[in-house]
Coordinates of C-alpha atoms and ligand atoms in Angstrom, one line a residue:
M28 CA 42.0 -56.2 49.4
V29 CA 38.9 -58.3 49.2
E30 CA 37.5 -60.8 46.1
P31 CA 35.7 -58.7 45.0
I32 CA 31.9 -60.2 43.8
Q33 CA 29.6 -60.1 41.6
I34 CA 27.2 -58.4 42.0
A35 CA 23.4 -57.4 40.2
V36 CA 21.7 -54.3 41.1
V37 CA 17.6 -54.5 39.8
G38 CA 16.4 -50.7 39.8
S39 CA 18.6 -48.2 38.4
G40 CA 16.8 -45.5 40.8
Y41 CA 18.2 -43.4 44.1
V42 CA 18.4 -46.4 45.5
G43 CA 19.6 -48.9 42.9
L44 CA 21.2 -46.0 41.9
V45 CA 23.9 -45.8 44.6
A46 CA 23.9 -49.0 46.0
A47 CA 25.2 -49.9 42.2
V48 CA 28.3 -47.7 42.1
C49 CA 29.2 -47.1 45.9
F50 CA 29.4 -51.7 45.6
A51 CA 32.2 -50.9 42.5
E52 CA 33.7 -48.5 44.9
I53 CA 34.6 -50.7 47.6
G54 CA 35.9 -53.3 44.4
H55 CA 32.6 -55.1 43.6
S56 CA 31.8 -55.9 40.5
V57 CA 28.1 -54.8 39.0
I58 CA 25.8 -55.2 37.1
C59 CA 23.0 -52.1 37.1
V60 CA 19.0 -53.4 35.4
D61 CA 16.2 -51.8 34.8
N62 CA 14.3 -52.6 32.2
D63 CA 13.9 -48.4 31.3
E64 CA 15.6 -48.8 27.9
G65 CA 15.7 -45.3 27.3
K66 CA 17.5 -44.5 31.1
V67 CA 19.6 -47.5 30.7
A68 CA 20.9 -46.1 27.7
A69 CA 21.4 -42.4 30.0
L70 CA 23.1 -44.0 33.1
Q71 CA 25.3 -45.9 29.9
G72 CA 26.3 -42.0 28.3
G73 CA 26.9 -41.0 32.1
N74 CA 24.1 -38.9 32.7
T75 CA 22.9 -39.6 36.8
L76 CA 19.3 -38.5 36.2
I77 CA 19.6 -37.3 40.2
H78 CA 20.6 -35.3 41.9
E79 CA 22.6 -36.8 44.2
N80 CA 26.0 -35.2 46.1
H81 CA 29.3 -37.9 44.3
L82 CA 26.9 -39.8 42.5
P83 CA 28.6 -38.1 39.0
A84 CA 31.7 -38.5 39.8
L85 CA 31.2 -42.5 40.4
L86 CA 29.5 -43.1 38.2
E87 CA 32.4 -41.6 35.2
R88 CA 34.8 -43.2 37.0
Y89 CA 32.6 -46.3 37.8
R90 CA 30.6 -46.7 34.4
N91 CA 31.1 -49.5 31.5
T92 CA 34.4 -51.0 34.0
R93 CA 33.2 -51.8 36.8
V94 CA 29.5 -51.6 36.5
R95 CA 27.5 -52.2 33.3
F96 CA 24.3 -50.7 33.1
T97 CA 21.8 -53.1 31.1
T98 CA 17.9 -54.0 30.5
D99 CA 18.5 -58.2 30.9
L100 CA 17.7 -58.9 34.0
G101 CA 18.2 -62.9 32.7
E102 CA 22.1 -62.4 31.9
A103 CA 22.5 -60.6 35.1
T104 CA 21.1 -63.2 37.4
R105 CA 23.3 -65.8 35.5
A106 CA 26.0 -63.5 35.8
C107 CA 26.2 -63.0 39.2
Q108 CA 25.5 -64.9 42.7
A109 CA 24.2 -61.6 44.2
I110 CA 21.4 -59.8 43.3
F111 CA 19.6 -57.9 44.9
V112 CA 16.6 -56.1 45.0
A113 CA 15.8 -51.9 45.0
V114 CA 12.6 -51.6 42.1
G115 CA 9.9 -48.8 43.6
T116 CA 7.2 -49.8 45.4
P117 CA 5.6 -47.2 44.7
Q118 CA 1.3 -46.3 47.6
S119 CA -1.0 -48.2 45.8
D120 CA -4.9 -47.1 47.0
T121 CA -5.5 -48.6 50.5
G122 CA -1.8 -46.8 50.9
D123 CA 0.1 -50.7 50.5
A124 CA 3.5 -50.4 49.1
D125 CA 1.8 -52.0 45.7
L126 CA 5.0 -55.2 45.2
S127 CA 4.3 -55.9 42.0
Y128 CA 7.4 -54.7 40.4
V129 CA 9.1 -57.1 43.3
E130 CA 7.3 -60.2 42.6
A131 CA 7.0 -59.4 38.5
V132 CA 11.6 -59.2 39.9
A133 CA 11.1 -62.4 41.6
S134 CA 9.9 -64.6 38.9
E135 CA 11.7 -63.4 36.3
I136 CA 14.9 -64.6 38.7
A137 CA 13.2 -67.4 38.8
R138 CA 12.8 -68.0 35.9
S139 CA 16.9 -67.5 34.4
I140 CA 18.3 -69.5 38.2
N141 CA 21.6 -72.0 36.0
G142 CA 23.3 -72.4 40.1
Y143 CA 22.1 -70.9 43.9
K144 CA 22.1 -67.5 43.9
V145 CA 20.6 -64.9 46.6
I146 CA 18.4 -62.4 46.4
I147 CA 18.8 -59.6 48.4
E148 CA 15.7 -57.8 49.0
K149 CA 16.6 -53.5 49.1
S150 CA 13.7 -51.7 47.9
T151 CA 11.0 -50.7 50.5
V152 CA 8.8 -53.2 52.3
P153 CA 6.3 -54.3 55.1
V154 CA 6.9 -57.8 56.7
Y155 CA 6.3 -60.8 54.9
T156 CA 8.0 -59.9 51.9
N157 CA 10.4 -62.3 51.9
E158 CA 8.4 -65.1 52.6
W159 CA 6.7 -63.8 49.2
I160 CA 9.3 -63.9 47.0
R161 CA 11.0 -67.2 48.3
R162 CA 7.5 -68.5 48.0
V163 CA 7.8 -66.5 44.1
I164 CA 10.8 -68.7 43.3
E165 CA 9.6 -71.7 44.4
R166 CA 6.3 -71.2 42.4
N167 CA 8.5 -70.7 39.5
G168 CA 10.5 -74.6 39.5
V169 CA 13.7 -74.0 41.4
A170 CA 13.9 -75.9 44.2
R171 CA 14.4 -74.4 48.0
D172 CA 18.5 -74.9 48.4
S173 CA 19.5 -73.2 44.5
F174 CA 18.6 -69.7 46.0
D175 CA 17.7 -68.2 49.9
V176 CA 16.2 -64.1 49.7
V177 CA 17.1 -61.5 52.1
S178 CA 16.7 -58.6 53.5
N179 CA 19.2 -55.6 53.6
P180 CA 17.5 -52.3 54.1
E181 CA 19.1 -48.6 53.2
F182 CA 18.6 -45.9 55.4
L183 CA 19.9 -43.8 52.7
R184 CA 18.5 -39.8 52.7
E185 CA 18.6 -37.9 49.3
G186 CA 20.8 -35.6 49.2
T187 CA 23.0 -37.2 50.5
A188 CA 22.7 -40.8 49.8
V189 CA 26.6 -42.1 48.7
E190 CA 28.7 -40.6 52.4
D191 CA 25.2 -42.4 53.9
F192 CA 25.8 -45.9 52.2
L193 CA 29.5 -45.8 53.0
H194 CA 29.1 -44.2 56.4
P195 CA 26.5 -46.0 57.2
D196 CA 25.4 -46.1 61.4
R197 CA 25.2 -49.5 61.3
I198 CA 24.5 -52.2 58.2
V199 CA 21.3 -54.8 58.7
V200 CA 21.4 -57.7 57.4
G201 CA 17.8 -60.1 57.1
T202 CA 18.9 -63.8 57.1
D203 CA 18.6 -67.2 58.4
S204 CA 20.7 -69.0 55.9
E205 CA 23.9 -69.2 57.0
R206 CA 25.8 -69.4 53.1
A207 CA 23.4 -66.6 52.6
S208 CA 25.3 -64.1 56.0
E209 CA 28.9 -65.7 54.4
L210 CA 28.1 -64.0 51.0
L211 CA 26.4 -60.6 52.7
D212 CA 29.8 -60.9 55.5
A213 CA 31.8 -59.7 52.3
I214 CA 30.1 -58.5 50.2
Y215 CA 30.1 -56.1 52.8
S216 CA 33.8 -56.6 54.1
P217 CA 36.0 -53.6 52.8
L218 CA 33.3 -50.7 54.9
T219 CA 33.3 -52.9 58.3
G220 CA 36.9 -54.3 58.0
G221 CA 37.3 -50.9 57.6
E222 CA 40.0 -51.8 54.4
Y223 CA 37.9 -49.2 52.4
Y224 CA 38.6 -45.9 54.5
Q225 CA 41.5 -46.0 54.4
Q226 CA 42.1 -45.5 50.8
P227 CA 43.5 -42.2 49.1
T228 CA 40.7 -41.7 47.0
A229 CA 37.8 -43.2 50.1
I230 CA 34.9 -40.6 50.4
P231 CA 35.5 -38.6 54.1
G232 CA 32.2 -39.4 56.5
C233 CA 32.2 -40.3 59.9
C234 CA 33.1 -43.5 60.2
S235 CA 36.8 -44.7 59.7
R236 CA 39.6 -47.9 59.9
L237 CA 38.9 -47.3 63.7
N238 CA 35.3 -46.6 64.1
P239 CA 34.3 -49.4 60.9
P240 CA 30.3 -49.7 60.8
I241 CA 28.6 -52.5 62.0
L242 CA 26.4 -54.8 60.5
L243 CA 22.9 -56.3 62.6
Q244 CA 22.1 -59.9 61.2
T245 CA 18.6 -60.1 62.9
S246 CA 14.9 -62.4 60.9
T247 CA 14.5 -61.5 57.9
K248 CA 11.4 -60.4 59.3
S249 CA 12.9 -57.9 62.2
A250 CA 14.6 -56.3 59.5
E251 CA 12.0 -55.9 57.3
I252 CA 10.0 -54.2 60.3
I253 CA 13.7 -52.6 61.2
K254 CA 13.0 -50.1 57.7
H255 CA 9.8 -49.3 58.3
A256 CA 10.2 -48.4 62.4
S257 CA 13.1 -46.9 61.4
N258 CA 10.5 -44.3 59.0
A259 CA 8.3 -44.1 61.1
F260 CA 10.1 -43.2 64.4
L261 CA 12.4 -40.0 62.8
A262 CA 8.4 -39.0 61.2
L263 CA 6.9 -39.3 63.6
K264 CA 10.1 -36.9 65.4
I265 CA 9.3 -34.3 62.6
S266 CA 5.8 -34.6 63.6
F267 CA 6.7 -34.6 67.6
I268 CA 8.3 -31.0 67.2
N269 CA 5.6 -30.0 64.6
A270 CA 3.2 -30.4 66.8
V271 CA 5.5 -28.6 70.2
S272 CA 6.6 -25.5 67.8
N273 CA 2.4 -25.5 67.4
L274 CA 2.1 -24.7 71.4
C275 CA 5.5 -22.0 71.5
E276 CA 3.5 -20.3 69.0
A277 CA 0.5 -20.0 71.5
A278 CA 2.7 -19.1 74.0
D279 CA 4.5 -16.9 72.7
A280 CA 8.0 -19.7 73.6
N281 CA 10.3 -20.7 71.6
V282 CA 10.8 -23.9 70.4
E283 CA 14.3 -23.5 68.6
Q284 CA 15.5 -23.0 72.3
V285 CA 13.0 -25.7 73.9
A286 CA 14.2 -28.1 70.9
R287 CA 18.4 -27.8 71.9
G288 CA 16.7 -28.3 75.6
I289 CA 15.1 -31.8 75.0
G290 CA 18.4 -32.8 72.1
L291 CA 20.5 -32.4 74.5
D292 CA 19.3 -34.9 76.3
S293 CA 21.4 -37.9 74.7
R294 CA 18.7 -40.8 75.2
I295 CA 16.9 -38.3 72.8
G296 CA 19.1 -36.6 70.5
P297 CA 20.0 -33.6 68.7
K298 CA 18.5 -35.0 65.6
F299 CA 15.3 -34.6 63.6
L300 CA 14.0 -31.7 65.5
R301 CA 13.9 -29.2 63.5
P302 CA 10.4 -28.1 62.7
G303 CA 9.0 -26.6 59.7
I304 CA 6.0 -27.2 57.0
G305 CA 6.3 -31.2 57.6
Y306 CA 8.0 -33.9 56.0
G307 CA 7.6 -34.9 52.6
G308 CA 10.3 -37.2 49.7
S309 CA 9.0 -40.5 48.4
C310 CA 9.5 -41.9 52.3
F311 CA 8.5 -40.9 54.7
P312 CA 4.6 -40.6 53.5
K313 CA 4.3 -43.5 51.9
D314 CA 6.7 -45.6 54.8
I315 CA 4.3 -44.1 57.8
A316 CA 1.1 -45.1 55.5
A317 CA 2.1 -48.9 54.8
F318 CA 3.0 -49.8 58.1
R319 CA 0.2 -48.4 59.6
S320 CA -1.5 -50.4 57.5
V321 CA 0.7 -53.3 57.6
A322 CA 0.1 -53.2 61.3
E323 CA -4.6 -52.4 60.8
Q324 CA -3.8 -56.0 58.6
M325 CA -2.1 -57.7 62.0
G326 CA -5.0 -56.8 64.3
V327 CA -2.3 -53.9 66.0
D328 CA -3.9 -50.5 67.2
F329 CA -1.1 -48.2 66.3
S330 CA -3.4 -45.2 65.6
L331 CA 0.2 -43.2 67.0
L332 CA 1.2 -43.4 63.2
S333 CA -2.4 -41.5 61.5
E334 CA -1.5 -39.1 64.6
V335 CA 1.6 -38.7 63.4
E336 CA 0.0 -38.1 59.5
K337 CA -2.2 -35.9 61.0
I338 CA 0.5 -33.3 62.5
N339 CA 2.0 -33.4 59.2
I340 CA -1.0 -32.5 56.9
N341 CA -1.9 -29.7 59.8
Q342 CA 1.3 -27.7 60.0
K343 CA 0.5 -27.3 55.5
K344 CA -2.1 -25.3 56.5
R345 CA -1.0 -23.3 59.4
F346 CA 1.7 -22.2 57.2
L347 CA -0.9 -21.1 54.8
S348 CA -2.3 -19.6 58.0
K349 CA 0.5 -17.9 58.1
V350 CA 1.2 -16.1 55.5
R351 CA -2.8 -15.1 55.4
S352 CA -2.0 -13.6 59.2
A353 CA 0.4 -11.5 57.8
L354 CA -1.1 -10.2 54.6
W355 CA -4.6 -10.2 55.6
T356 CA -6.4 -11.5 51.1
L357 CA -4.2 -13.7 49.2
R358 CA -5.4 -13.1 45.4
G359 CA -3.7 -10.9 43.8
K360 CA -0.7 -11.1 46.4
R361 CA 3.2 -11.6 44.4
L362 CA 4.0 -14.6 46.2
A363 CA 8.5 -15.1 46.0
V364 CA 8.6 -17.8 46.7
L365 CA 11.5 -20.3 47.5
G366 CA 13.0 -24.0 47.3
L367 CA 10.3 -26.3 45.9
A368 CA 12.5 -29.3 47.0
F369 CA 11.0 -30.9 49.3
K370 CA 14.5 -30.6 52.0
G371 CA 17.6 -29.1 50.9
D372 CA 19.7 -31.0 48.6
T373 CA 17.7 -32.6 45.4
D374 CA 15.3 -32.0 43.4
D375 CA 13.1 -34.2 43.8
I376 CA 9.5 -32.6 44.0
R377 CA 8.1 -35.9 45.2
E378 CA 5.4 -35.8 48.3
S379 CA 7.4 -31.5 48.7
P380 CA 5.9 -29.7 51.3
A381 CA 6.5 -26.7 49.0
I382 CA 4.3 -28.1 46.2
D383 CA 2.0 -28.7 48.5
L384 CA 1.7 -25.4 49.5
V385 CA 2.7 -23.2 45.9
S386 CA -0.6 -25.3 45.3
M387 CA -2.3 -24.2 48.3
L388 CA -1.7 -20.0 46.6
L389 CA -2.6 -21.0 43.4
A390 CA -5.9 -21.8 44.7
E391 CA -6.7 -18.7 46.9
G392 CA -5.0 -16.1 44.0
C393 CA -1.6 -15.4 44.6
T394 CA 0.7 -15.0 41.8
V395 CA 4.0 -17.4 42.6
I396 CA 7.1 -16.4 41.3
A397 CA 9.1 -20.2 42.0
Y398 CA 12.9 -20.5 42.7
D399 CA 15.0 -23.8 44.1
P400 CA 17.7 -24.4 42.5
A401 CA 18.0 -27.6 41.2
A402 CA 14.6 -28.9 41.7
M403 CA 11.9 -26.5 38.8
E404 CA 12.2 -28.3 35.8
R405 CA 10.3 -31.0 37.5
A406 CA 8.4 -28.1 39.1
E407 CA 7.3 -27.8 35.9
V408 CA 5.6 -30.7 35.0
K409 CA 3.3 -30.7 39.3
L410 CA 2.7 -26.7 38.6
P411 CA 3.0 -26.3 35.2
R412 CA 3.9 -22.3 34.3
S413 CA 1.1 -19.7 33.8
S414 CA 0.5 -15.5 34.3
Q415 CA 0.2 -17.0 37.4
M416 CA 2.8 -19.6 37.8
Q417 CA 6.1 -18.5 37.3
Y418 CA 10.2 -19.3 37.8
A419 CA 12.7 -17.0 38.4
N420 CA 16.6 -17.8 37.3
G421 CA 18.0 -16.8 40.8
I422 CA 16.1 -15.0 44.0
E423 CA 16.7 -11.4 43.0
E424 CA 14.2 -12.7 39.9
A425 CA 11.2 -13.9 42.5
A426 CA 12.4 -11.1 45.1
T427 CA 11.2 -8.3 42.9
D428 CA 8.7 -6.2 43.6
A429 CA 7.3 -9.2 45.9
D430 CA 4.5 -8.7 48.9
A431 CA 6.5 -11.0 50.6
L432 CA 9.4 -14.0 50.5
L433 CA 8.3 -17.0 51.5
I434 CA 10.6 -20.1 52.5
L435 CA 10.0 -23.4 51.9
T436 CA 12.9 -25.4 51.2
D437 CA 15.9 -25.2 53.5
W438 CA 18.0 -25.2 50.5
Q439 CA 21.2 -23.6 52.3
E440 CA 21.5 -20.8 49.8
F441 CA 18.7 -19.7 51.5
A442 CA 20.5 -19.2 55.0
R443 CA 22.7 -16.2 52.6
L444 CA 21.1 -14.6 51.4
D445 CA 22.1 -10.7 51.4
L446 CA 19.0 -8.8 53.0
M447 CA 20.3 -5.0 51.8
Q448 CA 19.7 -5.8 48.8
L449 CA 16.2 -7.6 49.4
H450 CA 15.4 -5.1 51.7
T451 CA 15.5 -2.9 48.6
L452 CA 14.6 -5.0 46.2
M453 CA 10.6 -6.1 47.5
R454 CA 7.5 -4.3 47.6
Y455 CA 6.1 -5.2 51.6
P456 CA 9.4 -6.3 53.2
I457 CA 8.1 -9.4 54.9
V458 CA 9.5 -12.9 54.6
I459 CA 8.0 -16.3 56.2
D460 CA 10.2 -18.7 56.9
G461 CA 8.9 -22.6 56.8
R462 CA 12.5 -23.9 57.6
N463 CA 13.8 -21.1 61.2
L464 CA 17.2 -20.8 58.5
Y465 CA 17.2 -17.6 59.8
D466 CA 17.7 -15.1 64.3
P467 CA 14.6 -13.6 64.3
K468 CA 16.9 -10.4 65.5
Q469 CA 18.6 -10.4 62.8
M470 CA 16.0 -9.7 59.8
T471 CA 14.1 -7.2 62.6
E472 CA 17.1 -5.4 62.6
N473 CA 17.3 -5.9 58.2
G474 CA 13.8 -3.9 58.2
F475 CA 12.0 -6.6 57.8
T476 CA 8.9 -8.0 59.7
Y477 CA 9.7 -11.8 59.5
L478 CA 7.4 -15.3 60.6
S479 CA 8.6 -18.4 61.5
I480 CA 7.4 -22.4 62.5
G481 CA 7.4 -21.8 67.0
R482 CA 9.1 -19.2 67.4
P483 CA 7.4 -15.4 68.2
S484 CA 6.9 -12.5 65.0
A485 CA 8.9 -10.5 65.0
A486 CA 8.9 -6.6 62.7
P487 CA 11.2 -3.4 62.8
L488 CA 10.4 -1.0 65.9
H489 CA 7.1 0.3 63.9
E490 CA 6.2 -2.4 62.3
A491 CA 5.6 -3.9 65.4
A492 CA 3.5 -0.7 67.1
R493 CA 1.3 -1.0 64.0
L494 CA 0.6 -5.0 64.4
G495 CA 0.5 -5.3 67.7
V496 CA 3.5 -7.9 68.3
Ligands
UGA24 C1 14.6 -40.6 54.7 C2 15.1 -41.4 56.3 O1 16.1 -40.6 56.0 C3 16.4 -42.0 55.2 O2 17.5 -42.4 56.3 C4 15.4 -43.1 55.2 O3 16.3 -44.5 53.8 C5 15.0 -42.4 53.4 O4 13.7 -41.8 54.2 C6 14.6 -43.7 52.6 O5 13.2 -45.1 53.4 O6 14.4 -44.5 51.7 P1 14.6 -39.0 52.4 O7 13.7 -38.7 52.4 O8 15.6 -38.5 52.1 O9 15.6 -40.5 54.0 O10 14.8 -37.9 53.7 P2 14.8 -36.7 55.0 O11 16.1 -36.0 55.4 O12 15.4 -38.2 56.1 O13 14.0 -36.3 55.2 C7 12.8 -37.1 55.1 C8 11.0 -34.9 55.3 O14 11.4 -34.8 56.7 C9 11.7 -33.9 54.6 O15 10.5 -32.9 53.5 C10 12.6 -32.8 55.2 O16 12.8 -31.9 55.5 C11 11.8 -33.3 56.4 N1 12.2 -33.1 58.4 C12 13.5 -33.6 57.8 C13 11.9 -32.1 59.4 O17 11.1 -31.0 58.7 N2 12.6 -31.5 60.8 C14 13.3 -32.6 60.7 O18 14.1 -32.1 61.8 C15 14.3 -33.4 59.8

């Protein structure tokens, strides 16, 4: 077993909380700091506040033992040598990342430094942020040799964040200091040395004792750019396949076949080539805007990123047109909506294309009866209940008497609908699938008119003759 290291994690959002419990899981001792007293009290009581696989079990196992929660950043700074900063970097009005939380945390850490500390930036930040953190700490009177600043970006996906942390494709550590680098090596050694994967209780995933993740050491600036460039490239892949899906629709081809055909090229790879209603979430939209803004400020033409954004916005408009093409007029139509979260397996609705689409449908005068396995409570804040906006307790309730059913989030349970029952419940058997969860043939065999993304519309024979599809 490696020597446990005392770690502070500042911020208890998706990244901070997952990092805190996962550091505990690999043997370290963690103080997780948040300035929100309510959040700290909830976490101390075992409430994770977010929907994330494995997180409740890990929190239960380690809370108040290997992971402590506090609002006192000063105390955590004094007690720990490694201080991970995982606070929010929201998008400002200009598209830049708002770094005021990072700055505030850096100043507060500076005021409590009582020996050599390594401040590790985990939030997604633009290049040069490390430099600024260093300057802020120095301006607060801390000697240059009393601390180092490291960039250690996270590549967690919501819903699989714990597995992603413990079974990473790579661990990126950006530092120019040997002393800091040694500390980071020690922190991650249970993963990079493979020891963690031998434990009987280890959370399973793609890494193993014989196939442990690598730790890639880079300069701080490279590490910062790696994070933004990774997210931008993934978003680009999605927009690319969405643009191809539009072409497929125009040419009567099938985007699923095309995606498989290009994804089999090992230089391209099959992942992130699922067409849909566009990417959302708290990361891609914000990070692409921030990366574009960084490039602009540095005088670099990266208008490719604007195209990625443009395709993403258009994808929602195209879906709305699809609904219109199936239903003709929208005013007064009763629509069952399956999915409000920005993707399956999460309760997060930030920048969710599903929420945007429901807003557009409401503006067109539709009545929406929505169901999501996890995101309805959050959605209600954005889309309050009314006679036009209703929430159902399950799929059947949403579908009853609906003029059409829309699939907007790729929850697994939406891919296993009881089609025979659905047919009897709905007023008209029309399914408009924004996530391509079904085979068009299967839908028509069950009597549905079925519209999806980048594939020819399909209808049962009698309907097809009427619609001319
Ligand atoms: C994303 C990245 O995948 C993580 O590596 C990164 O750490 C994280 O952002 C972050 O910066 O914190 P996440 O936002 O959780 O993770 O979600 P993804 O699984 O990447 O999905 C993002 C959006 O793209 C979703 O709306 C999803 O439905 C959509 N998507 C994804 C597609 O439309 N097609 C695909 O093929 C894949």
